[in-house]
Structures are given as structure tokens and as C-alpha cells.
Amino acid sequence: MNVIGIESSCDETSIGLVRDGQHVLASLIYSQVDEHKQFSGVVPEIASRAHVEKINFIFHSALKQANMTAGDIDLIGIVNQPGLVGSLMVGVAFAKTLSLYINKPIITVNHLIAHLYANFLLKAIPEFPYIGLVVSGGHTLLLIAKSHFEYEIAGSTLDDAVGEAYDKVAKLLGLGYPGGPVMDRIAREHTGEYVKFNPGLKSSKKNKYNFSYSGIKTAVLYHIRDNPCYDRNKVVKGFQIAAIDILLEKTKALSADTGIERIVVAGGVAANSYLREIFGNEKGMKVFLPELRYCTDNGAMVASCAYYKSQLNQSENMDFDVYSKPSGGGRSYLKSILKI
Ligand code: KG4
Ligand code: ZN
């Protein structure tokens, strides 16, 4: 089954063509980073306009890369939540039009869940149950996946997401947007001493699997305020170690408590070299990490996710909507965004 996955939830316009949920026939990602850089973050209106400008070209380029025509597509997967409403609407309008044009079904996909499916593009795919760790610019989420689309939330961030913390700290240090890749490189190249930061949230019973990243961000702010001659490399390295070590610590705790040894890491921060090193070297856990090109937002993971959803005989009417973040926050918010 040839599935097209369309991703336009934030600042990447991306289309993937994937056969049977696993074999990538084409993957095109247009990153809008250059358009947003000067604002040190994503500007929603600029993002939606850029999606409108690029999506048709990306679609035709993807078909060309896969040596396919539109008629070869069997199913359309589209992210309709969570994300920037205007950006989501561009992808959804495109997907609905395509569905009418080629007369093929459409399946909506949750962006967070789609990230997990970057690991189903690997040669050896995860079996269930597994522990999922979604680490992106918008979310830090620890869950138990019992089967496809059956999840239990174990923990999440109480404030900033880990990728968001990278981006905010990079801004404080004048390193531009997005912060993750550049800070990762600096930390990797810095071999000397580093500033020790506290990874935040104390491990109480209630917060055993929860995270907090606003504390580390503020600690960096105070450090550079109180030390005008601070060493940027030492700060970056210290931040990276504090931010990533806690992810492994909490994942290990959940693995020990549940006896689930398979760990599936996903999202933009899964591209982090230190994370890949320490998770990869951890004994007693079988860790799945997406290929680097499928860590950040991409259409291929969406196509894979839609394929597995189609196996449950789920497809949509054409009247579905887009959703940014339902109000309420915390668990109820997570539960609602995980609703599939
Ligand atoms: O998954 P993603 O593309 O978008 C969201 O769904 O949010 O993740 C983007 C985030 C950004 O915050 C970016 O700084 C971070 O992933 N990121 C990284 C790395 N590459 C991207 N963070 C740490 N190390 C990296 N190598
Ligand atoms: Zn994402």
C-alpha cells in the first residue's frame, strides 16, 4: 500500500511517500528556518504563507523522487493536530483536495504519535509493548505503548519542553534559532570542564516520571547574569548534560518499574548526539532511535502512522477539523491530544 504523509503543523513543509508503513519511496522536507531565524522563533503567519507557497512543489517533487503518479497513491495521511492552526489548515486543505482528486481515503494523524512512527521506518521495527519518549520543540512525553494507538501516559513536562528549553537557552546565549543543533555541536566539541546545572524537578512520588525544564533555563539566565565573563561552551555543555541525563534517568526508572525494556525515542531532540550516545550505550534496554533525517518533522513518519491506522480500518469523513492545543493543560490536554 502506497501512503502519502503530509506534515505542515509547524515550520516544515514535508511530504513522504511510504510503502506498507516501512519503505520510504520519497521524503521531501522544506524547512522554513531561514524565514523565521531573524525572529528567534516561528512566526505563525509567515509559516502558513510559506506552506501555501511550497506544498504543491514539494508534492510534485516527491512523486518524481518516487517515480510515481498521483494515481499510484492508495491512502492519504495528514497531521491535523496539535500545531499552528493556520499551518495545519494548509496541509489539511491540500490533503482533502487530493483525496477528492484521486478518490482515495484520508486518515488524520496526531503529530506526537506520528513522531513515534519514525521508528517504524527502521529495518527492525519495535514490538509492543514499548516505552515511548517523545522529545520535541513542543513536547516532552513519556508513555507506555501497549499496541498501535493504545497508549498510557506515564509523565510529561510540567512547563517547557526539552527542545523549547534548547531554543530558549540558545536565544539567551545569542546562538540563534533553532538552538538544538548548534548547542549540540558546541557541547560535542567542548571536551573540558563544564558548568553544573540542576536538572530541575525533584523526584517525588507524584513527579516520578514528570519533567521540568524552566528551572534549568532560569539557572542559565542567572549564571550568565552573575558571570559577565562566562564561558559559553562550558554553559552549553553543562546545559546539555543536565537536560539529557534526566531523560535517561526517568526512562530507566519507568523501564525498571514496568519491566518493559524496549524504548522508542522520537522527536527533534532524538537527533541529539549526546542523547543517542547515552541511550544507545545503556545496558538492559533495547533502544530504538529514528534515522537522523526522520527525527525532526517529516511526512514519512506521518505516512507510516497513517498506514498502521488504516490497518485498524480507520478512515475519516471529509469534515474533520484542525486543532492547536485544547485548553485545560496538563493530563487532560495530553489525553485529548493522544485521542486518535
Ligand atoms: O520534532 P521537531 O522537529 O518539532 C516539534 O514537533 O516541535 O523538534 C524541533 C526541536 C527544536 O526545539 C530543536 O531545537 C530540537 O528539536 N532539536 C535538537 C536537535 N535537533 C533539533 N535538540 C537538541 N539536539 C539536537 N541535535
Ligand atoms: Zn514534531
JSON list of N, CA, C and O in Angstrom, two decimals, residues 155-208:
[
{"chain": "A", "resi": 155, "resn": "GLY", "atom": "N", "xyz": [4.34, 10.22, 32.05]},
{"chain": "A", "resi": 155, "resn": "GLY", "atom": "CA", "xyz": [4.83, 11.53, 32.52]},
{"chain": "A", "resi": 155, "resn": "GLY", "atom": "C", "xyz": [4.98, 12.50, 31.38]},
{"chain": "A", "resi": 155, "resn": "GLY", "atom": "O", "xyz": [4.97, 12.13, 30.21]},
{"chain": "A", "resi": 156, "resn": "SER", "atom": "N", "xyz": [5.12, 13.77, 31.77]},
{"chain": "A", "resi": 156, "resn": "SER", "atom": "CA", "xyz": [5.31, 14.80, 30.74]},
{"chain": "A", "resi": 156, "resn": "SER", "atom": "C", "xyz": [5.98, 15.99, 31.41]},
{"chain": "A", "resi": 156, "resn": "SER", "atom": "O", "xyz": [6.19, 15.99, 32.62]},
{"chain": "A", "resi": 157, "resn": "THR", "atom": "N", "xyz": [6.28, 16.99, 30.62]},
{"chain": "A", "resi": 157, "resn": "THR", "atom": "CA", "xyz": [6.88, 18.17, 31.25]},
{"chain": "A", "resi": 157, "resn": "THR", "atom": "C", "xyz": [5.80, 19.00, 31.92]},
{"chain": "A", "resi": 157, "resn": "THR", "atom": "O", "xyz": [4.66, 19.06, 31.45]},
{"chain": "A", "resi": 158, "resn": "LEU", "atom": "N", "xyz": [6.18, 19.61, 33.03]},
{"chain": "A", "resi": 158, "resn": "LEU", "atom": "CA", "xyz": [5.23, 20.47, 33.75]},
{"chain": "A", "resi": 158, "resn": "LEU", "atom": "C", "xyz": [5.29, 21.90, 33.22]},
{"chain": "A", "resi": 158, "resn": "LEU", "atom": "O", "xyz": [4.45, 22.72, 33.56]},
{"chain": "A", "resi": 159, "resn": "ASP", "atom": "N", "xyz": [6.33, 22.19, 32.43]},
{"chain": "A", "resi": 159, "resn": "ASP", "atom": "CA", "xyz": [6.45, 23.56, 31.91]},
{"chain": "A", "resi": 159, "resn": "ASP", "atom": "C", "xyz": [7.00, 23.51, 30.48]},
{"chain": "A", "resi": 159, "resn": "ASP", "atom": "O", "xyz": [6.29, 23.15, 29.57]},
{"chain": "A", "resi": 160, "resn": "ASP", "atom": "N", "xyz": [8.27, 23.88, 30.31]},
{"chain": "A", "resi": 160, "resn": "ASP", "atom": "CA", "xyz": [8.84, 23.91, 28.96]},
{"chain": "A", "resi": 160, "resn": "ASP", "atom": "C", "xyz": [9.14, 22.50, 28.46]},
{"chain": "A", "resi": 160, "resn": "ASP", "atom": "O", "xyz": [9.46, 21.61, 29.24]},
{"chain": "A", "resi": 161, "resn": "ALA", "atom": "N", "xyz": [9.08, 22.35, 27.14]},
{"chain": "A", "resi": 161, "resn": "ALA", "atom": "CA", "xyz": [9.54, 21.09, 26.53]},
{"chain": "A", "resi": 161, "resn": "ALA", "atom": "C", "xyz": [11.06, 21.15, 26.41]},
{"chain": "A", "resi": 161, "resn": "ALA", "atom": "O", "xyz": [11.65, 22.24, 26.41]},
{"chain": "A", "resi": 162, "resn": "VAL", "atom": "N", "xyz": [11.69, 19.98, 26.30]},
{"chain": "A", "resi": 162, "resn": "VAL", "atom": "CA", "xyz": [13.16, 19.99, 26.26]},
{"chain": "A", "resi": 162, "resn": "VAL", "atom": "C", "xyz": [13.70, 20.74, 25.04]},
{"chain": "A", "resi": 162, "resn": "VAL", "atom": "O", "xyz": [14.64, 21.53, 25.15]},
{"chain": "A", "resi": 163, "resn": "GLY", "atom": "N", "xyz": [13.08, 20.55, 23.87]},
{"chain": "A", "resi": 163, "resn": "GLY", "atom": "CA", "xyz": [13.54, 21.28, 22.67]},
{"chain": "A", "resi": 163, "resn": "GLY", "atom": "C", "xyz": [13.32, 22.78, 22.83]},
{"chain": "A", "resi": 163, "resn": "GLY", "atom": "O", "xyz": [14.15, 23.59, 22.40]},
{"chain": "A", "resi": 164, "resn": "GLU", "atom": "N", "xyz": [12.23, 23.11, 23.46]},
{"chain": "A", "resi": 164, "resn": "GLU", "atom": "CA", "xyz": [11.91, 24.53, 23.72]},
{"chain": "A", "resi": 164, "resn": "GLU", "atom": "C", "xyz": [13.00, 25.13, 24.62]},
{"chain": "A", "resi": 164, "resn": "GLU", "atom": "O", "xyz": [13.43, 26.27, 24.43]},
{"chain": "A", "resi": 165, "resn": "ALA", "atom": "N", "xyz": [13.44, 24.35, 25.62]},
{"chain": "A", "resi": 165, "resn": "ALA", "atom": "CA", "xyz": [14.49, 24.83, 26.53]},
{"chain": "A", "resi": 165, "resn": "ALA", "atom": "C", "xyz": [15.79, 25.05, 25.75]},
{"chain": "A", "resi": 165, "resn": "ALA", "atom": "O", "xyz": [16.47, 26.07, 25.94]},
{"chain": "A", "resi": 166, "resn": "TYR", "atom": "N", "xyz": [16.11, 24.12, 24.84]},
{"chain": "A", "resi": 166, "resn": "TYR", "atom": "CA", "xyz": [17.29, 24.33, 23.98]},
{"chain": "A", "resi": 166, "resn": "TYR", "atom": "C", "xyz": [17.15, 25.65, 23.22]},
{"chain": "A", "resi": 166, "resn": "TYR", "atom": "O", "xyz": [18.08, 26.45, 23.14]},
{"chain": "A", "resi": 167, "resn": "ASP", "atom": "N", "xyz": [15.97, 25.86, 22.63]},
{"chain": "A", "resi": 167, "resn": "ASP", "atom": "CA", "xyz": [15.78, 27.05, 21.80]},
{"chain": "A", "resi": 167, "resn": "ASP", "atom": "C", "xyz": [15.85, 28.34, 22.63]},
{"chain": "A", "resi": 167, "resn": "ASP", "atom": "O", "xyz": [16.42, 29.34, 22.21]},
{"chain": "A", "resi": 168, "resn": "LYS", "atom": "N", "xyz": [15.30, 28.27, 23.86]},
{"chain": "A", "resi": 168, "resn": "LYS", "atom": "CA", "xyz": [15.30, 29.48, 24.71]},
{"chain": "A", "resi": 168, "resn": "LYS", "atom": "C", "xyz": [16.71, 29.77, 25.23]},
{"chain": "A", "resi": 168, "resn": "LYS", "atom": "O", "xyz": [17.13, 30.93, 25.29]},
{"chain": "A", "resi": 169, "resn": "VAL", "atom": "N", "xyz": [17.43, 28.72, 25.62]},
{"chain": "A", "resi": 169, "resn": "VAL", "atom": "CA", "xyz": [18.80, 28.93, 26.12]},
{"chain": "A", "resi": 169, "resn": "VAL", "atom": "C", "xyz": [19.70, 29.44, 24.98]},
{"chain": "A", "resi": 169, "resn": "VAL", "atom": "O", "xyz": [20.52, 30.33, 25.17]},
{"chain": "A", "resi": 170, "resn": "ALA", "atom": "N", "xyz": [19.49, 28.89, 23.78]},
{"chain": "A", "resi": 170, "resn": "ALA", "atom": "CA", "xyz": [20.28, 29.36, 22.63]},
{"chain": "A", "resi": 170, "resn": "ALA", "atom": "C", "xyz": [20.04, 30.85, 22.40]},
{"chain": "A", "resi": 170, "resn": "ALA", "atom": "O", "xyz": [20.96, 31.61, 22.11]},
{"chain": "A", "resi": 171, "resn": "LYS", "atom": "N", "xyz": [18.80, 31.26, 22.59]},
{"chain": "A", "resi": 171, "resn": "LYS", "atom": "CA", "xyz": [18.47, 32.69, 22.41]},
{"chain": "A", "resi": 171, "resn": "LYS", "atom": "C", "xyz": [19.21, 33.53, 23.46]},
{"chain": "A", "resi": 171, "resn": "LYS", "atom": "O", "xyz": [19.79, 34.57, 23.14]},
{"chain": "A", "resi": 172, "resn": "LEU", "atom": "N", "xyz": [19.21, 33.03, 24.72]},
{"chain": "A", "resi": 172, "resn": "LEU", "atom": "CA", "xyz": [19.91, 33.76, 25.79]},
{"chain": "A", "resi": 172, "resn": "LEU", "atom": "C", "xyz": [21.39, 33.90, 25.46]},
{"chain": "A", "resi": 172, "resn": "LEU", "atom": "O", "xyz": [22.02, 34.90, 25.79]},
{"chain": "A", "resi": 173, "resn": "LEU", "atom": "N", "xyz": [21.94, 32.87, 24.82]},
{"chain": "A", "resi": 173, "resn": "LEU", "atom": "CA", "xyz": [23.38, 32.86, 24.54]},
{"chain": "A", "resi": 173, "resn": "LEU", "atom": "C", "xyz": [23.71, 33.44, 23.17]},
{"chain": "A", "resi": 173, "resn": "LEU", "atom": "O", "xyz": [24.86, 33.41, 22.73]},
{"chain": "A", "resi": 174, "resn": "GLY", "atom": "N", "xyz": [22.69, 33.94, 22.49]},
{"chain": "A", "resi": 174, "resn": "GLY", "atom": "CA", "xyz": [22.91, 34.56, 21.18]},
{"chain": "A", "resi": 174, "resn": "GLY", "atom": "C", "xyz": [23.29, 33.55, 20.10]},
{"chain": "A", "resi": 174, "resn": "GLY", "atom": "O", "xyz": [24.07, 33.85, 19.19]},
{"chain": "A", "resi": 175, "resn": "LEU", "atom": "N", "xyz": [22.76, 32.34, 20.21]},
{"chain": "A", "resi": 175, "resn": "LEU", "atom": "CA", "xyz": [23.14, 31.29, 19.25]},
{"chain": "A", "resi": 175, "resn": "LEU", "atom": "C", "xyz": [22.12, 31.07, 18.14]},
{"chain": "A", "resi": 175, "resn": "LEU", "atom": "O", "xyz": [22.27, 30.17, 17.33]},
{"chain": "A", "resi": 176, "resn": "GLY", "atom": "N", "xyz": [21.08, 31.87, 18.11]},
{"chain": "A", "resi": 176, "resn": "GLY", "atom": "CA", "xyz": [20.12, 31.78, 17.01]},
{"chain": "A", "resi": 176, "resn": "GLY", "atom": "C", "xyz": [19.10, 30.67, 17.17]},
{"chain": "A", "resi": 176, "resn": "GLY", "atom": "O", "xyz": [19.06, 29.97, 18.18]},
{"chain": "A", "resi": 177, "resn": "TYR", "atom": "N", "xyz": [18.26, 30.53, 16.13]},
{"chain": "A", "resi": 177, "resn": "TYR", "atom": "CA", "xyz": [17.16, 29.55, 16.14]},
{"chain": "A", "resi": 177, "resn": "TYR", "atom": "C", "xyz": [17.31, 28.60, 14.97]},
{"chain": "A", "resi": 177, "resn": "TYR", "atom": "O", "xyz": [17.68, 29.04, 13.88]},
{"chain": "A", "resi": 178, "resn": "PRO", "atom": "N", "xyz": [17.03, 27.30, 15.12]},
{"chain": "A", "resi": 178, "resn": "PRO", "atom": "CA", "xyz": [16.72, 26.61, 16.37]},
{"chain": "A", "resi": 178, "resn": "PRO", "atom": "C", "xyz": [18.00, 26.33, 17.17]},
{"chain": "A", "resi": 178, "resn": "PRO", "atom": "O", "xyz": [19.08, 26.19, 16.60]},
{"chain": "A", "resi": 179, "resn": "GLY", "atom": "N", "xyz": [17.84, 26.21, 18.48]},
{"chain": "A", "resi": 179, "resn": "GLY", "atom": "CA", "xyz": [19.01, 26.10, 19.35]},
{"chain": "A", "resi": 179, "resn": "GLY", "atom": "C", "xyz": [19.63, 24.72, 19.41]},
{"chain": "A", "resi": 179, "resn": "GLY", "atom": "O", "xyz": [20.84, 24.59, 19.61]},
{"chain": "A", "resi": 180, "resn": "GLY", "atom": "N", "xyz": [18.79, 23.67, 19.24]},
{"chain": "A", "resi": 180, "resn": "GLY", "atom": "CA", "xyz": [19.27, 22.31, 19.45]},
{"chain": "A", "resi": 180, "resn": "GLY", "atom": "C", "xyz": [20.52, 21.93, 18.67]},
{"chain": "A", "resi": 180, "resn": "GLY", "atom": "O", "xyz": [21.54, 21.58, 19.26]},
{"chain": "A", "resi": 181, "resn": "PRO", "atom": "N", "xyz": [20.46, 22.03, 17.34]},
{"chain": "A", "resi": 181, "resn": "PRO", "atom": "CA", "xyz": [21.61, 21.56, 16.56]},
{"chain": "A", "resi": 181, "resn": "PRO", "atom": "C", "xyz": [22.91, 22.29, 16.88]},
{"chain": "A", "resi": 181, "resn": "PRO", "atom": "O", "xyz": [23.96, 21.66, 17.05]},
{"chain": "A", "resi": 182, "resn": "VAL", "atom": "N", "xyz": [22.86, 23.61, 17.02]},
{"chain": "A", "resi": 182, "resn": "VAL", "atom": "CA", "xyz": [24.11, 24.37, 17.26]},
{"chain": "A", "resi": 182, "resn": "VAL", "atom": "C", "xyz": [24.65, 24.09, 18.66]},
{"chain": "A", "resi": 182, "resn": "VAL", "atom": "O", "xyz": [25.86, 23.91, 18.87]},
{"chain": "A", "resi": 183, "resn": "MET", "atom": "N", "xyz": [23.75, 24.00, 19.65]},
{"chain": "A", "resi": 183, "resn": "MET", "atom": "CA", "xyz": [24.20, 23.71, 21.01]},
{"chain": "A", "resi": 183, "resn": "MET", "atom": "C", "xyz": [24.76, 22.30, 21.11]},
{"chain": "A", "resi": 183, "resn": "MET", "atom": "O", "xyz": [25.73, 22.04, 21.81]},
{"chain": "A", "resi": 184, "resn": "ASP", "atom": "N", "xyz": [24.15, 21.39, 20.39]},
{"chain": "A", "resi": 184, "resn": "ASP", "atom": "CA", "xyz": [24.63, 20.01, 20.36]},
{"chain": "A", "resi": 184, "resn": "ASP", "atom": "C", "xyz": [26.07, 19.99, 19.82]},
{"chain": "A", "resi": 184, "resn": "ASP", "atom": "O", "xyz": [26.96, 19.32, 20.38]},
{"chain": "A", "resi": 185, "resn": "ARG", "atom": "N", "xyz": [26.30, 20.72, 18.75]},
{"chain": "A", "resi": 185, "resn": "ARG", "atom": "CA", "xyz": [27.65, 20.74, 18.15]},
{"chain": "A", "resi": 185, "resn": "ARG", "atom": "C", "xyz": [28.66, 21.35, 19.12]},
{"chain": "A", "resi": 185, "resn": "ARG", "atom": "O", "xyz": [29.74, 20.80, 19.34]},
{"chain": "A", "resi": 186, "resn": "ILE", "atom": "N", "xyz": [28.29, 22.47, 19.75]},
{"chain": "A", "resi": 186, "resn": "ILE", "atom": "CA", "xyz": [29.21, 23.12, 20.69]},
{"chain": "A", "resi": 186, "resn": "ILE", "atom": "C", "xyz": [29.54, 22.17, 21.85]},
{"chain": "A", "resi": 186, "resn": "ILE", "atom": "O", "xyz": [30.69, 22.00, 22.23]},
{"chain": "A", "resi": 187, "resn": "ALA", "atom": "N", "xyz": [28.51, 21.54, 22.39]},
{"chain": "A", "resi": 187, "resn": "ALA", "atom": "CA", "xyz": [28.72, 20.64, 23.54]},
{"chain": "A", "resi": 187, "resn": "ALA", "atom": "C", "xyz": [29.59, 19.46, 23.15]},
{"chain": "A", "resi": 187, "resn": "ALA", "atom": "O", "xyz": [30.45, 19.02, 23.92]},
{"chain": "A", "resi": 188, "resn": "ARG", "atom": "N", "xyz": [29.37, 18.97, 21.94]},
{"chain": "A", "resi": 188, "resn": "ARG", "atom": "CA", "xyz": [30.15, 17.80, 21.48]},
{"chain": "A", "resi": 188, "resn": "ARG", "atom": "C", "xyz": [31.62, 18.16, 21.32]},
{"chain": "A", "resi": 188, "resn": "ARG", "atom": "O", "xyz": [32.52, 17.40, 21.65]},
{"chain": "A", "resi": 189, "resn": "GLU", "atom": "N", "xyz": [31.87, 19.38, 20.83]},
{"chain": "A", "resi": 189, "resn": "GLU", "atom": "CA", "xyz": [33.25, 19.77, 20.56]},
{"chain": "A", "resi": 189, "resn": "GLU", "atom": "C", "xyz": [33.97, 20.24, 21.81]},
{"chain": "A", "resi": 189, "resn": "GLU", "atom": "O", "xyz": [35.20, 20.28, 21.85]},
{"chain": "A", "resi": 190, "resn": "HIS", "atom": "N", "xyz": [33.22, 20.58, 22.86]},
{"chain": "A", "resi": 190, "resn": "HIS", "atom": "CA", "xyz": [33.85, 21.06, 24.09]},
{"chain": "A", "resi": 190, "resn": "HIS", "atom": "C", "xyz": [34.17, 19.87, 25.00]},
{"chain": "A", "resi": 190, "resn": "HIS", "atom": "O", "xyz": [33.27, 19.21, 25.50]},
{"chain": "A", "resi": 191, "resn": "THR", "atom": "N", "xyz": [35.47, 19.64, 25.20]},
{"chain": "A", "resi": 191, "resn": "THR", "atom": "CA", "xyz": [35.83, 18.43, 25.94]},
{"chain": "A", "resi": 191, "resn": "THR", "atom": "C", "xyz": [36.22, 18.73, 27.40]},
{"chain": "A", "resi": 191, "resn": "THR", "atom": "O", "xyz": [36.37, 17.82, 28.20]},
{"chain": "A", "resi": 192, "resn": "GLY", "atom": "N", "xyz": [36.36, 20.01, 27.74]},
{"chain": "A", "resi": 192, "resn": "GLY", "atom": "CA", "xyz": [36.85, 20.36, 29.08]},
{"chain": "A", "resi": 192, "resn": "GLY", "atom": "C", "xyz": [35.76, 20.37, 30.14]},
{"chain": "A", "resi": 192, "resn": "GLY", "atom": "O", "xyz": [34.73, 19.72, 30.01]},
{"chain": "A", "resi": 193, "resn": "GLU", "atom": "N", "xyz": [36.03, 21.14, 31.20]},
{"chain": "A", "resi": 193, "resn": "GLU", "atom": "CA", "xyz": [35.06, 21.25, 32.31]},
{"chain": "A", "resi": 193, "resn": "GLU", "atom": "C", "xyz": [33.79, 21.94, 31.83]},
{"chain": "A", "resi": 193, "resn": "GLU", "atom": "O", "xyz": [33.79, 22.60, 30.79]},
{"chain": "A", "resi": 194, "resn": "TYR", "atom": "N", "xyz": [32.75, 21.82, 32.63]},
{"chain": "A", "resi": 194, "resn": "TYR", "atom": "CA", "xyz": [31.50, 22.49, 32.26]},
{"chain": "A", "resi": 194, "resn": "TYR", "atom": "C", "xyz": [30.77, 22.96, 33.52]},
{"chain": "A", "resi": 194, "resn": "TYR", "atom": "O", "xyz": [31.07, 22.52, 34.63]},
{"chain": "A", "resi": 195, "resn": "VAL", "atom": "N", "xyz": [29.82, 23.85, 33.32]},
{"chain": "A", "resi": 195, "resn": "VAL", "atom": "CA", "xyz": [29.04, 24.37, 34.44]},
{"chain": "A", "resi": 195, "resn": "VAL", "atom": "C", "xyz": [27.98, 23.34, 34.82]},
{"chain": "A", "resi": 195, "resn": "VAL", "atom": "O", "xyz": [27.26, 22.84, 33.94]},
{"chain": "A", "resi": 196, "resn": "LYS", "atom": "N", "xyz": [27.89, 23.06, 36.11]},
{"chain": "A", "resi": 196, "resn": "LYS", "atom": "CA", "xyz": [26.90, 22.04, 36.52]},
{"chain": "A", "resi": 196, "resn": "LYS", "atom": "C", "xyz": [25.54, 22.71, 36.79]},
{"chain": "A", "resi": 196, "resn": "LYS", "atom": "O", "xyz": [25.45, 23.63, 37.60]},
{"chain": "A", "resi": 197, "resn": "PHE", "atom": "N", "xyz": [24.54, 22.25, 36.07]},
{"chain": "A", "resi": 197, "resn": "PHE", "atom": "CA", "xyz": [23.18, 22.76, 36.30]},
{"chain": "A", "resi": 197, "resn": "PHE", "atom": "C", "xyz": [22.33, 21.64, 36.89]},
{"chain": "A", "resi": 197, "resn": "PHE", "atom": "O", "xyz": [22.53, 20.46, 36.57]},
{"chain": "A", "resi": 198, "resn": "ASN", "atom": "N", "xyz": [21.38, 22.07, 37.72]},
{"chain": "A", "resi": 198, "resn": "ASN", "atom": "CA", "xyz": [20.47, 21.10, 38.32]},
{"chain": "A", "resi": 198, "resn": "ASN", "atom": "C", "xyz": [19.35, 20.78, 37.34]},
{"chain": "A", "resi": 198, "resn": "ASN", "atom": "O", "xyz": [18.72, 21.69, 36.81]},
{"chain": "A", "resi": 199, "resn": "PRO", "atom": "N", "xyz": [19.08, 19.50, 37.10]},
{"chain": "A", "resi": 199, "resn": "PRO", "atom": "CA", "xyz": [18.04, 19.18, 36.11]},
{"chain": "A", "resi": 199, "resn": "PRO", "atom": "C", "xyz": [16.62, 19.45, 36.57]},
{"chain": "A", "resi": 199, "resn": "PRO", "atom": "O", "xyz": [15.66, 18.92, 36.00]},
{"chain": "A", "resi": 200, "resn": "GLY", "atom": "N", "xyz": [16.42, 20.26, 37.56]},
{"chain": "A", "resi": 200, "resn": "GLY", "atom": "CA", "xyz": [15.06, 20.69, 37.92]},
{"chain": "A", "resi": 200, "resn": "GLY", "atom": "C", "xyz": [14.37, 19.73, 38.85]},
{"chain": "A", "resi": 200, "resn": "GLY", "atom": "O", "xyz": [14.98, 19.14, 39.74]},
{"chain": "A", "resi": 201, "resn": "LEU", "atom": "N", "xyz": [13.08, 19.60, 38.60]},
{"chain": "A", "resi": 201, "resn": "LEU", "atom": "CA", "xyz": [12.15, 18.81, 39.39]},
{"chain": "A", "resi": 201, "resn": "LEU", "atom": "C", "xyz": [12.73, 17.68, 40.25]},
{"chain": "A", "resi": 201, "resn": "LEU", "atom": "O", "xyz": [13.36, 16.76, 39.76]},
{"chain": "A", "resi": 202, "resn": "LYS", "atom": "N", "xyz": [12.50, 17.80, 41.55]},
{"chain": "A", "resi": 202, "resn": "LYS", "atom": "CA", "xyz": [12.93, 16.72, 42.46]},
{"chain": "A", "resi": 202, "resn": "LYS", "atom": "C", "xyz": [12.03, 15.51, 42.21]},
{"chain": "A", "resi": 202, "resn": "LYS", "atom": "O", "xyz": [10.85, 15.63, 41.93]},
{"chain": "A", "resi": 203, "resn": "SER", "atom": "N", "xyz": [12.61, 14.34, 42.35]},
{"chain": "A", "resi": 203, "resn": "SER", "atom": "CA", "xyz": [11.85, 13.13, 42.06]},
{"chain": "A", "resi": 203, "resn": "SER", "atom": "C", "xyz": [10.95, 12.75, 43.22]},
{"chain": "A", "resi": 203, "resn": "SER", "atom": "O", "xyz": [11.34, 11.98, 44.08]},
{"chain": "A", "resi": 204, "resn": "SER", "atom": "N", "xyz": [9.77, 13.31, 43.27]},
{"chain": "A", "resi": 204, "resn": "SER", "atom": "CA", "xyz": [8.80, 12.91, 44.28]},
{"chain": "A", "resi": 204, "resn": "SER", "atom": "C", "xyz": [7.96, 11.79, 43.68]},
{"chain": "A", "resi": 204, "resn": "SER", "atom": "O", "xyz": [8.05, 11.51, 42.49]},
{"chain": "A", "resi": 205, "resn": "LYS", "atom": "N", "xyz": [7.12, 11.18, 44.53]},
{"chain": "A", "resi": 205, "resn": "LYS", "atom": "CA", "xyz": [6.29, 10.09, 44.02]},
{"chain": "A", "resi": 205, "resn": "LYS", "atom": "C", "xyz": [5.39, 10.60, 42.87]},
{"chain": "A", "resi": 205, "resn": "LYS", "atom": "O", "xyz": [5.26, 9.97, 41.83]},
{"chain": "A", "resi": 206, "resn": "LYS", "atom": "N", "xyz": [4.83, 11.79, 43.11]},
{"chain": "A", "resi": 206, "resn": "LYS", "atom": "CA", "xyz": [3.91, 12.35, 42.13]},
{"chain": "A", "resi": 206, "resn": "LYS", "atom": "C", "xyz": [4.61, 12.68, 40.79]},
{"chain": "A", "resi": 206, "resn": "LYS", "atom": "O", "xyz": [4.03, 12.55, 39.73]},
{"chain": "A", "resi": 207, "resn": "ASN", "atom": "N", "xyz": [5.85, 13.12, 40.92]},
{"chain": "A", "resi": 207, "resn": "ASN", "atom": "CA", "xyz": [6.56, 13.57, 39.72]},
{"chain": "A", "resi": 207, "resn": "ASN", "atom": "C", "xyz": [7.63, 12.59, 39.25]},
{"chain": "A", "resi": 207, "resn": "ASN", "atom": "O", "xyz": [8.58, 12.98, 38.57]},
{"chain": "A", "resi": 208, "resn": "LYS", "atom": "N", "xyz": [7.44, 11.34, 39.61]},
{"chain": "A", "resi": 208, "resn": "LYS", "atom": "CA", "xyz": [8.48, 10.37, 39.29]},
{"chain": "A", "resi": 208, "resn": "LYS", "atom": "C", "xyz": [8.85, 10.35, 37.81]},
{"chain": "A", "resi": 208, "resn": "LYS", "atom": "O", "xyz": [10.01, 10.20, 37.45]}
]
